[in-house]
Amino acid sequence: RLNRRKVKSSTEKTMALALRRIEGFSRLHTSTCRLFEEKVGSEVEKTEDFKADSGEATTILVESLSYQGKSNLCSCVERTSMTLILAFKQFIKYFNEIPSDEAKLEESMICIIGWLQSINSKETKYNLITGTLQWYINEKRNFNLTSFGKSGNDGYPILSRLPKVLLKLEGLEAELRKLDIIMTDLSWRNDDISREKVLVLNQVTS
């Protein structure tokens, strides 16, 4: 009985730690995405070359940061996207029945569940991908509205950095598409293993 209690206690501690880490990753994503929220009461001058779809050109919070602050955010987005890419790759290996390290798979699930938990909470208008894209659009607009537009990107360095960040995010979207294809394929198979994997995948992504 004592051994059983120890095993149960150890399992509970492991689960509690995993839940805390999931919550931490979720909060990190949400906090990052809050910087893509619109500044209250802010509007920028519209030009013939730029018309916002909503009819009003708005400013988002990240635009108010210094270049160093924006550069730090770029690094944060890049690191987060690479972490998620590796997590999805590990997850895809599992669903493709490729031998994978159990510890790495558990780490990957923590990252993926935390990220999806943040998105599903809908606490922010944008997620990591759509928010960074909106940021890039706004910075291009700012560039066009200033005299920097006459001398190339050298006077507005964030425009040289953001495309590299977006490239990383394209890699993340590619892994998401791969997972979607695998999920569709598994759903068509009529065997117990495939049904079990689809159930696991639905639990993780729901």
Short mmCIF file of C-alpha atoms in Angstrom, two decimals, residues 6 10 72 74 94 98 101 144-145 147 153 165 171:
data_model
loop_
_atom_site.label_atom_id
_atom_site.label_comp_id
_atom_site.label_asym_id
_atom_site.label_seq_id
_atom_site.Cartn_x
_atom_site.Cartn_y
_atom_site.Cartn_z
CA LYS A 6 4.17 6.78 -3.42
CA SER A 10 4.53 10.91 -7.82
CA ASN A 72 13.19 41.65 -28.51
CA CYS A 74 10.82 39.46 -32.81
CA TYR A 94 4.06 9.79 -33.29
CA ILE A 98 7.76 6.63 -36.25
CA ASP A 101 11.16 9.55 -27.34
CA ASN A 144 5.26 54.65 -46.37
CA LEU A 145 3.97 57.59 -44.32
CA SER A 147 10.39 60.28 -45.22
CA ASN A 153 14.66 50.21 -45.45
CA VAL A 165 10.03 36.29 -38.39
CA GLY A 171 7.09 26.98 -41.13
#
